Amino acid sequence: MSLPFKMAGVMGWPVAHSRSPIIHNHWLSKYNIQGAYGLFPVQPGHLDAAIKGMLALGIVGSNVTIPHKVEAMKLMDHVDPLAKRMGAINTIVITEEGELQGFNNDGFGYIQSLKDANPNWSANAGPICVLGAGGAARAIVLSLLDQGAKEIRLMNRTQSKADALAAEFGQDGPYKGAIKVYPWSEREEALDSVSLLVNTTNQGMHGQADLDIRLERLPKEAMVSDAIYIPLETPLLKAAAARGHVTVSGLGMLLNQARPAFKAWFGVLPEITPELRQMIIATL
Ligand code: NAP
């Protein structure tokens, strides 16, 4: 039985900063869909109860953000194979039969944000430099490999995490040897002949220190992207733009990951319009 009024939301702790309600409530109103998208502040330790509560309340699903992305995956009835490989979910869909399905659209959102910035973008245009080895890096590295990246230079302040990620994704099969781990201290040398530089660390985010890197060795035609969207233009993107690089902020990743989730909950694949972008930018 299809519900006349559908509710969804985002579970996280903290969650008040999330811009997802602006995105989904804008689309609900634009497509004349009876529904609402809310903020669900779910403390660590309450995740299981929160997910069961969604089921009991007839909620159609939710996004999942820090710190629940890994734990939530374990509570699903079915996990999409891509999310399984990423080891985390960012979207829960509850079917009419009450089945909990887990997805991860972060990588899709990231790749689409690059294609929006450059429709001719190719993952195989040259080596790609990825800074960071946390949750965002997992989604981004795996998606870049799936898109055909042949060489990913991965570096992280804590090198053991980069080593573990490279071992997991690049050990055997089609991606064998595709991820090369560099010491964090060699991040500037690693920019030689790179076609894309990606920051997935939290450095440069509002309240954090700037990312400590000089771009002198980065080829002029390289694209520079940052997973961060607060601020919209991080010091890294500002420095890259000043050198003439095409830059891509994390806002495109955020907006694009929301599209398939909205489709799954509400039945319409929504559009990202300049108006929607402006609504978010006005809050940053
Ligand atoms: P995470 O799992 O906590 O990873 C944080 C990363 O930042 C780790 O690689 C960590 O390195 C690195 N880091 C922290 N402090 C550092 C420092 N002082 N110097 C160098 N590196 C440092 O977080 P996450 O979920 O991957 O998120 C990372 C960023 O991506 C956040 O800014 C988040 O907002 C953004 N993000 C954006 C989207 C989007 O839709 N646009 C989606 C997801 C995430 P260590 O391993 O050494 O600690």
Short mmCIF file of C-alpha atoms and ligand atoms in Angstrom, two decimals:
data_model
loop_
_atom_site.label_atom_id
_atom_site.label_comp_id
_atom_site.label_asym_id
_atom_site.label_seq_id
_atom_site.Cartn_x
_atom_site.Cartn_y
_atom_site.Cartn_z
CA MET A 1 0.00 0.00 0.00
CA SER A 2 1.54 3.29 -1.07
CA LEU A 3 1.57 5.91 1.70
CA PRO A 4 -0.20 9.23 1.05
CA PHE A 5 2.38 11.13 3.11
CA LYS A 6 5.97 9.88 3.13
CA MET A 7 8.60 10.74 5.70
CA ALA A 8 12.36 10.37 5.48
CA GLY A 9 15.32 12.03 7.20
CA VAL A 10 18.97 11.88 8.14
CA MET A 11 20.35 10.02 11.15
CA GLY A 12 23.58 11.31 12.63
CA TRP A 13 25.26 12.66 15.76
CA PRO A 14 25.66 15.56 15.56
CA VAL A 15 23.21 16.18 12.74
CA ALA A 16 21.98 19.75 13.14
CA HIS A 17 24.47 21.06 10.53
CA SER A 18 23.15 18.78 7.76
CA ARG A 19 21.94 20.53 4.62
CA SER A 20 20.05 17.43 3.45
CA PRO A 21 16.64 18.68 4.74
CA ILE A 22 16.97 21.79 2.56
CA ILE A 23 17.67 19.63 -0.49
CA HIS A 24 14.93 17.03 -0.02
CA ASN A 25 12.22 19.41 1.24
CA HIS A 26 12.92 21.66 -1.76
CA TRP A 27 12.41 18.71 -4.11
CA LEU A 28 9.27 17.54 -2.26
CA SER A 29 7.73 20.94 -2.76
CA LYS A 30 8.98 21.31 -6.35
CA TYR A 31 7.52 17.95 -7.43
CA ASN A 32 4.31 18.38 -5.40
CA ILE A 33 4.95 15.30 -3.31
CA GLN A 34 3.19 14.95 0.04
CA GLY A 35 6.01 14.29 2.47
CA ALA A 36 8.73 15.64 4.72
CA TYR A 37 12.44 15.11 5.41
CA GLY A 38 13.71 15.70 8.95
CA LEU A 39 16.79 15.67 11.15
CA PHE A 40 17.06 12.57 13.34
CA PRO A 41 19.65 13.13 16.09
CA VAL A 42 20.60 9.52 16.89
CA GLN A 43 23.20 9.09 19.62
CA PRO A 44 25.81 6.35 19.38
CA GLY A 45 24.27 3.27 20.99
CA HIS A 46 20.74 4.17 19.85
CA LEU A 47 21.14 3.22 16.19
CA ASP A 48 19.46 -0.19 16.37
CA ALA A 49 16.45 1.27 18.21
CA ALA A 50 16.29 4.21 15.79
CA ILE A 51 16.19 1.94 12.76
CA LYS A 52 13.52 -0.28 14.32
CA GLY A 53 11.66 2.91 15.21
CA MET A 54 11.68 4.04 11.58
CA LEU A 55 10.15 0.71 10.61
CA ALA A 56 7.47 1.00 13.29
CA LEU A 57 6.65 4.58 12.33
CA GLY A 58 6.24 3.82 8.63
CA ILE A 59 9.16 6.08 7.65
CA VAL A 60 10.31 5.30 4.10
CA GLY A 61 14.02 5.56 4.82
CA SER A 62 16.88 7.82 5.80
CA ASN A 63 20.32 9.03 5.07
CA VAL A 64 22.99 7.90 7.48
CA THR A 65 25.91 10.07 8.43
CA ILE A 66 28.75 10.20 10.97
CA PRO A 67 29.15 8.18 13.18
CA HIS A 68 26.68 5.54 11.98
CA LYS A 69 27.69 4.70 8.38
CA VAL A 70 29.53 1.47 9.19
CA GLU A 71 27.29 0.21 12.03
CA ALA A 72 24.07 0.84 10.09
CA MET A 73 25.24 -1.46 7.31
CA LYS A 74 25.26 -4.39 9.75
CA LEU A 75 21.59 -3.80 10.62
CA MET A 76 20.26 -4.04 7.04
CA ASP A 77 18.34 -7.02 5.57
CA HIS A 78 19.98 -6.37 2.21
CA VAL A 79 23.09 -4.35 1.34
CA ASP A 80 23.77 -3.18 -2.20
CA PRO A 81 26.99 -4.84 -3.52
CA LEU A 82 28.72 -1.48 -4.08
CA ALA A 83 27.98 -0.37 -0.50
CA LYS A 84 29.27 -3.73 0.72
CA ARG A 85 32.56 -3.13 -1.07
CA MET A 86 32.75 0.38 0.41
CA GLY A 87 32.08 -1.06 3.86
CA ALA A 88 29.52 1.61 4.76
CA ILE A 89 26.07 2.88 3.79
CA ASN A 90 24.77 6.42 3.53
CA THR A 91 21.17 5.61 2.57
CA ILE A 92 18.50 3.30 4.00
CA VAL A 93 15.44 2.43 1.94
CA ILE A 94 12.54 0.68 3.68
CA THR A 95 10.42 -1.24 1.22
CA GLU A 96 6.63 -1.55 1.45
CA GLU A 97 7.23 -5.07 2.77
CA GLY A 98 9.37 -3.65 5.58
CA GLU A 99 12.74 -4.80 4.22
CA LEU A 100 15.72 -2.63 5.21
CA GLN A 101 17.95 -1.96 2.21
CA GLY A 102 21.32 -0.22 2.47
CA PHE A 103 23.02 1.81 -0.28
CA ASN A 104 26.03 4.08 -0.60
CA ASN A 105 25.61 6.94 -3.07
CA ASP A 106 28.64 9.00 -1.97
CA GLY A 107 30.91 7.70 -4.75
CA PHE A 108 28.20 8.19 -7.37
CA GLY A 109 27.74 11.76 -6.12
CA TYR A 110 31.46 12.45 -6.26
CA ILE A 111 31.96 11.11 -9.81
CA GLN A 112 28.89 12.98 -11.04
CA SER A 113 30.24 16.22 -9.54
CA LEU A 114 33.41 15.80 -11.66
CA LYS A 115 31.35 15.11 -14.78
CA ASP A 116 29.18 18.16 -14.07
CA ALA A 117 32.35 20.29 -13.94
CA ASN A 118 33.85 18.67 -17.05
CA PRO A 119 31.60 16.44 -19.20
CA ASN A 120 34.74 15.06 -20.90
CA TRP A 121 36.33 14.05 -17.61
CA SER A 122 37.97 10.65 -17.73
CA ALA A 123 39.29 8.68 -14.76
CA ASN A 124 42.07 7.41 -16.96
CA ALA A 125 43.49 10.77 -18.08
CA GLY A 126 46.54 10.31 -15.85
CA PRO A 127 47.53 9.50 -12.28
CA ILE A 128 45.11 10.66 -9.56
CA CYS A 129 46.32 11.93 -6.20
CA VAL A 130 43.99 11.24 -3.25
CA LEU A 131 44.73 12.82 0.14
CA GLY A 132 43.12 11.06 3.11
CA ALA A 133 42.04 7.51 3.88
CA GLY A 134 38.84 7.91 5.93
CA GLY A 135 35.23 7.17 5.01
CA ALA A 136 35.00 9.69 2.17
CA ALA A 137 38.27 8.39 0.69
CA ARG A 138 36.94 4.81 0.65
CA ALA A 139 33.91 5.82 -1.42
CA ILE A 140 35.93 8.10 -3.70
CA VAL A 141 38.87 5.73 -4.33
CA LEU A 142 36.61 2.77 -5.10
CA SER A 143 34.47 4.85 -7.46
CA LEU A 144 37.53 6.20 -9.26
CA LEU A 145 38.77 2.63 -9.76
CA ASP A 146 35.33 1.54 -11.01
CA GLN A 147 35.46 4.48 -13.45
CA GLY A 148 38.74 3.18 -14.89
CA ALA A 149 41.48 4.94 -12.92
CA LYS A 150 44.75 3.12 -13.57
CA GLU A 151 46.96 4.83 -10.99
CA ILE A 152 45.83 6.30 -7.69
CA ARG A 153 48.50 7.84 -5.49
CA LEU A 154 47.11 7.60 -1.99
CA MET A 155 48.51 9.37 1.04
CA ASN A 156 47.27 9.86 4.55
CA ARG A 157 48.69 11.46 7.69
CA THR A 158 48.44 8.02 9.33
CA GLN A 159 50.03 5.90 6.62
CA SER A 160 48.83 2.57 8.01
CA LYS A 161 45.24 3.53 7.06
CA ALA A 162 46.28 4.25 3.47
CA ASP A 163 48.18 0.94 3.39
CA ALA A 164 45.07 -0.89 4.64
CA LEU A 165 42.85 0.77 2.04
CA ALA A 166 45.30 -0.05 -0.76
CA ALA A 167 45.54 -3.65 0.45
CA GLU A 168 41.76 -4.00 0.54
CA PHE A 169 40.90 -2.46 -2.84
CA GLY A 170 44.09 -2.91 -4.84
CA GLN A 171 45.35 -6.30 -3.74
CA ASP A 172 44.17 -8.54 -6.53
CA GLY A 173 41.65 -8.74 -9.31
CA PRO A 174 41.32 -5.98 -11.90
CA TYR A 175 42.66 -3.26 -9.58
CA LYS A 176 45.85 -5.05 -8.58
CA GLY A 177 48.65 -2.50 -8.13
CA ALA A 178 46.43 0.46 -9.09
CA ILE A 179 46.76 2.12 -5.66
CA LYS A 180 50.24 3.34 -4.77
CA VAL A 181 50.71 4.59 -1.22
CA TYR A 182 53.06 7.54 -0.73
CA PRO A 183 54.27 8.88 2.61
CA TRP A 184 52.32 11.97 3.72
CA SER A 185 55.62 13.89 3.67
CA GLU A 186 55.88 13.26 -0.10
CA ARG A 187 52.49 14.71 -1.01
CA GLU A 188 53.99 17.53 -3.06
CA GLU A 189 56.33 15.27 -5.07
CA ALA A 190 53.32 13.01 -5.70
CA LEU A 191 51.65 15.81 -7.70
CA ASP A 192 53.99 15.33 -10.69
CA SER A 193 52.01 14.49 -13.87
CA VAL A 194 48.73 14.13 -11.96
CA SER A 195 45.41 14.72 -13.78
CA LEU A 196 43.23 15.05 -10.66
CA LEU A 197 43.99 16.02 -7.07
CA VAL A 198 41.35 15.13 -4.47
CA ASN A 199 41.27 16.23 -0.84
CA THR A 200 39.23 13.86 1.31
CA THR A 201 40.79 14.94 4.62
CA ASN A 202 38.97 17.37 6.90
CA GLN A 203 41.79 19.91 6.50
CA GLY A 204 40.42 23.17 5.12
CA MET A 205 36.97 22.58 6.59
CA HIS A 206 35.42 25.36 8.66
CA GLY A 207 37.08 25.22 12.10
CA GLN A 208 40.04 23.11 10.90
CA ALA A 209 43.53 24.10 9.81
CA ASP A 210 44.20 24.66 6.10
CA LEU A 211 45.47 21.68 4.14
CA ASP A 212 49.24 21.99 4.15
CA ILE A 213 50.27 21.52 0.52
CA ARG A 214 51.87 23.65 -2.20
CA LEU A 215 50.65 23.09 -5.73
CA GLU A 216 53.77 24.10 -7.69
CA ARG A 217 54.30 20.59 -9.06
CA LEU A 218 50.70 20.08 -10.16
CA PRO A 219 50.31 20.19 -13.98
CA LYS A 220 48.24 23.19 -15.13
CA GLU A 221 45.55 21.03 -16.76
CA ALA A 222 44.90 19.00 -13.61
CA MET A 223 41.50 19.26 -11.96
CA VAL A 224 41.39 19.90 -8.19
CA SER A 225 38.48 18.72 -6.04
CA ASP A 226 37.64 18.85 -2.37
CA ALA A 227 35.06 16.71 -0.57
CA ILE A 228 34.51 19.60 1.84
CA TYR A 229 31.64 22.01 1.17
CA ILE A 230 31.85 24.21 4.28
CA PRO A 231 33.33 26.54 3.15
CA LEU A 232 32.35 26.17 -0.46
CA GLU A 233 35.79 27.36 -1.58
CA THR A 234 38.41 25.81 0.70
CA PRO A 235 41.90 27.36 0.85
CA LEU A 236 43.02 24.46 -1.39
CA LEU A 237 40.41 25.28 -4.05
CA LYS A 238 41.19 28.99 -3.78
CA ALA A 239 44.90 28.36 -4.36
CA ALA A 240 44.09 26.01 -7.25
CA ALA A 241 41.70 28.47 -8.90
CA ALA A 242 44.36 31.19 -8.64
CA ARG A 243 46.68 28.90 -10.64
CA GLY A 244 43.99 28.38 -13.27
CA HIS A 245 42.92 24.82 -12.39
CA VAL A 246 39.32 23.70 -12.82
CA THR A 247 38.05 23.25 -9.26
CA VAL A 248 35.16 21.17 -7.87
CA SER A 249 33.77 21.68 -4.36
CA GLY A 250 32.10 19.04 -2.19
CA LEU A 251 28.68 20.60 -2.77
CA GLY A 252 28.27 18.74 -6.07
CA MET A 253 28.98 15.44 -4.28
CA LEU A 254 26.39 16.24 -1.61
CA LEU A 255 23.72 17.26 -4.13
CA ASN A 256 24.32 14.36 -6.51
CA GLN A 257 24.29 11.65 -3.82
CA ALA A 258 20.86 12.90 -2.79
CA ARG A 259 19.25 12.28 -6.20
CA PRO A 260 19.08 8.44 -6.20
CA ALA A 261 17.98 8.46 -2.54
CA PHE A 262 15.09 10.82 -3.31
CA LYS A 263 14.11 8.63 -6.26
CA ALA A 264 14.08 5.52 -4.07
CA TRP A 265 11.95 7.13 -1.34
CA PHE A 266 9.65 9.38 -3.34
CA GLY A 267 9.63 7.95 -6.88
CA VAL A 268 11.00 10.94 -8.84
CA LEU A 269 14.60 11.45 -10.01
CA PRO A 270 15.02 15.13 -9.08
CA GLU A 271 17.05 17.83 -10.84
CA ILE A 272 19.84 19.91 -9.36
CA THR A 273 19.02 23.47 -10.36
CA PRO A 274 20.99 26.71 -9.89
CA GLU A 275 18.16 27.76 -7.53
CA LEU A 276 18.80 24.74 -5.28
CA ARG A 277 22.55 25.35 -5.31
CA GLN A 278 21.94 28.95 -4.28
CA MET A 279 19.64 27.87 -1.44
CA ILE A 280 22.45 25.76 0.02
CA ILE A 281 25.19 28.28 -0.65
CA ALA A 282 23.15 30.92 1.22
CA THR A 283 23.43 28.77 4.36
CA LEU A 284 27.20 28.12 4.19
P1 NAP B 1 37.06 10.61 8.48
O1 NAP B 1 36.68 9.21 8.13
O2 NAP B 1 37.07 11.03 9.91
O3 NAP B 1 38.51 10.89 7.84
C1 NAP B 1 39.20 12.08 8.14
C2 NAP B 1 40.46 12.16 7.28
O4 NAP B 1 41.10 13.43 7.56
C3 NAP B 1 41.49 11.07 7.61
O5 NAP B 1 42.16 10.71 6.42
C4 NAP B 1 42.44 11.82 8.57
O6 NAP B 1 43.74 11.30 8.61
C5 NAP B 1 42.46 13.17 7.92
N1 NAP B 1 42.95 14.20 8.86
C6 NAP B 1 42.38 14.58 10.02
N2 NAP B 1 43.15 15.52 10.62
C7 NAP B 1 44.23 15.71 9.81
C8 NAP B 1 45.39 16.55 9.89
N3 NAP B 1 45.59 17.39 10.91
N4 NAP B 1 46.28 16.50 8.88
C9 NAP B 1 46.09 15.66 7.83
N5 NAP B 1 45.03 14.84 7.71
C10 NAP B 1 44.10 14.86 8.69
O7 NAP B 1 36.09 11.65 7.76
P2 NAP B 1 35.32 11.46 6.35
O8 NAP B 1 33.95 10.98 6.61
O9 NAP B 1 36.21 10.74 5.42
O10 NAP B 1 35.18 12.99 5.89
C11 NAP B 1 36.30 13.71 5.42
C12 NAP B 1 35.86 15.03 4.81
O11 NAP B 1 35.00 14.76 3.70
C13 NAP B 1 35.03 15.89 5.78
O12 NAP B 1 35.44 17.22 5.63
C14 NAP B 1 33.61 15.71 5.32
O13 NAP B 1 32.82 16.86 5.55
C15 NAP B 1 33.78 15.49 3.82
N6 NAP B 1 32.68 14.72 3.23
C16 NAP B 1 31.93 15.34 2.28
C17 NAP B 1 30.89 14.65 1.69
C18 NAP B 1 30.07 15.36 0.63
O14 NAP B 1 28.97 14.89 0.31
N7 NAP B 1 30.57 16.42 0.04
C19 NAP B 1 30.60 13.34 2.06
C20 NAP B 1 31.39 12.72 3.04
C21 NAP B 1 32.43 13.44 3.63
P3 NAP B 1 44.18 10.29 9.81
O15 NAP B 1 43.76 8.92 9.33
O16 NAP B 1 45.64 10.45 9.91
O17 NAP B 1 43.45 10.70 11.05
#
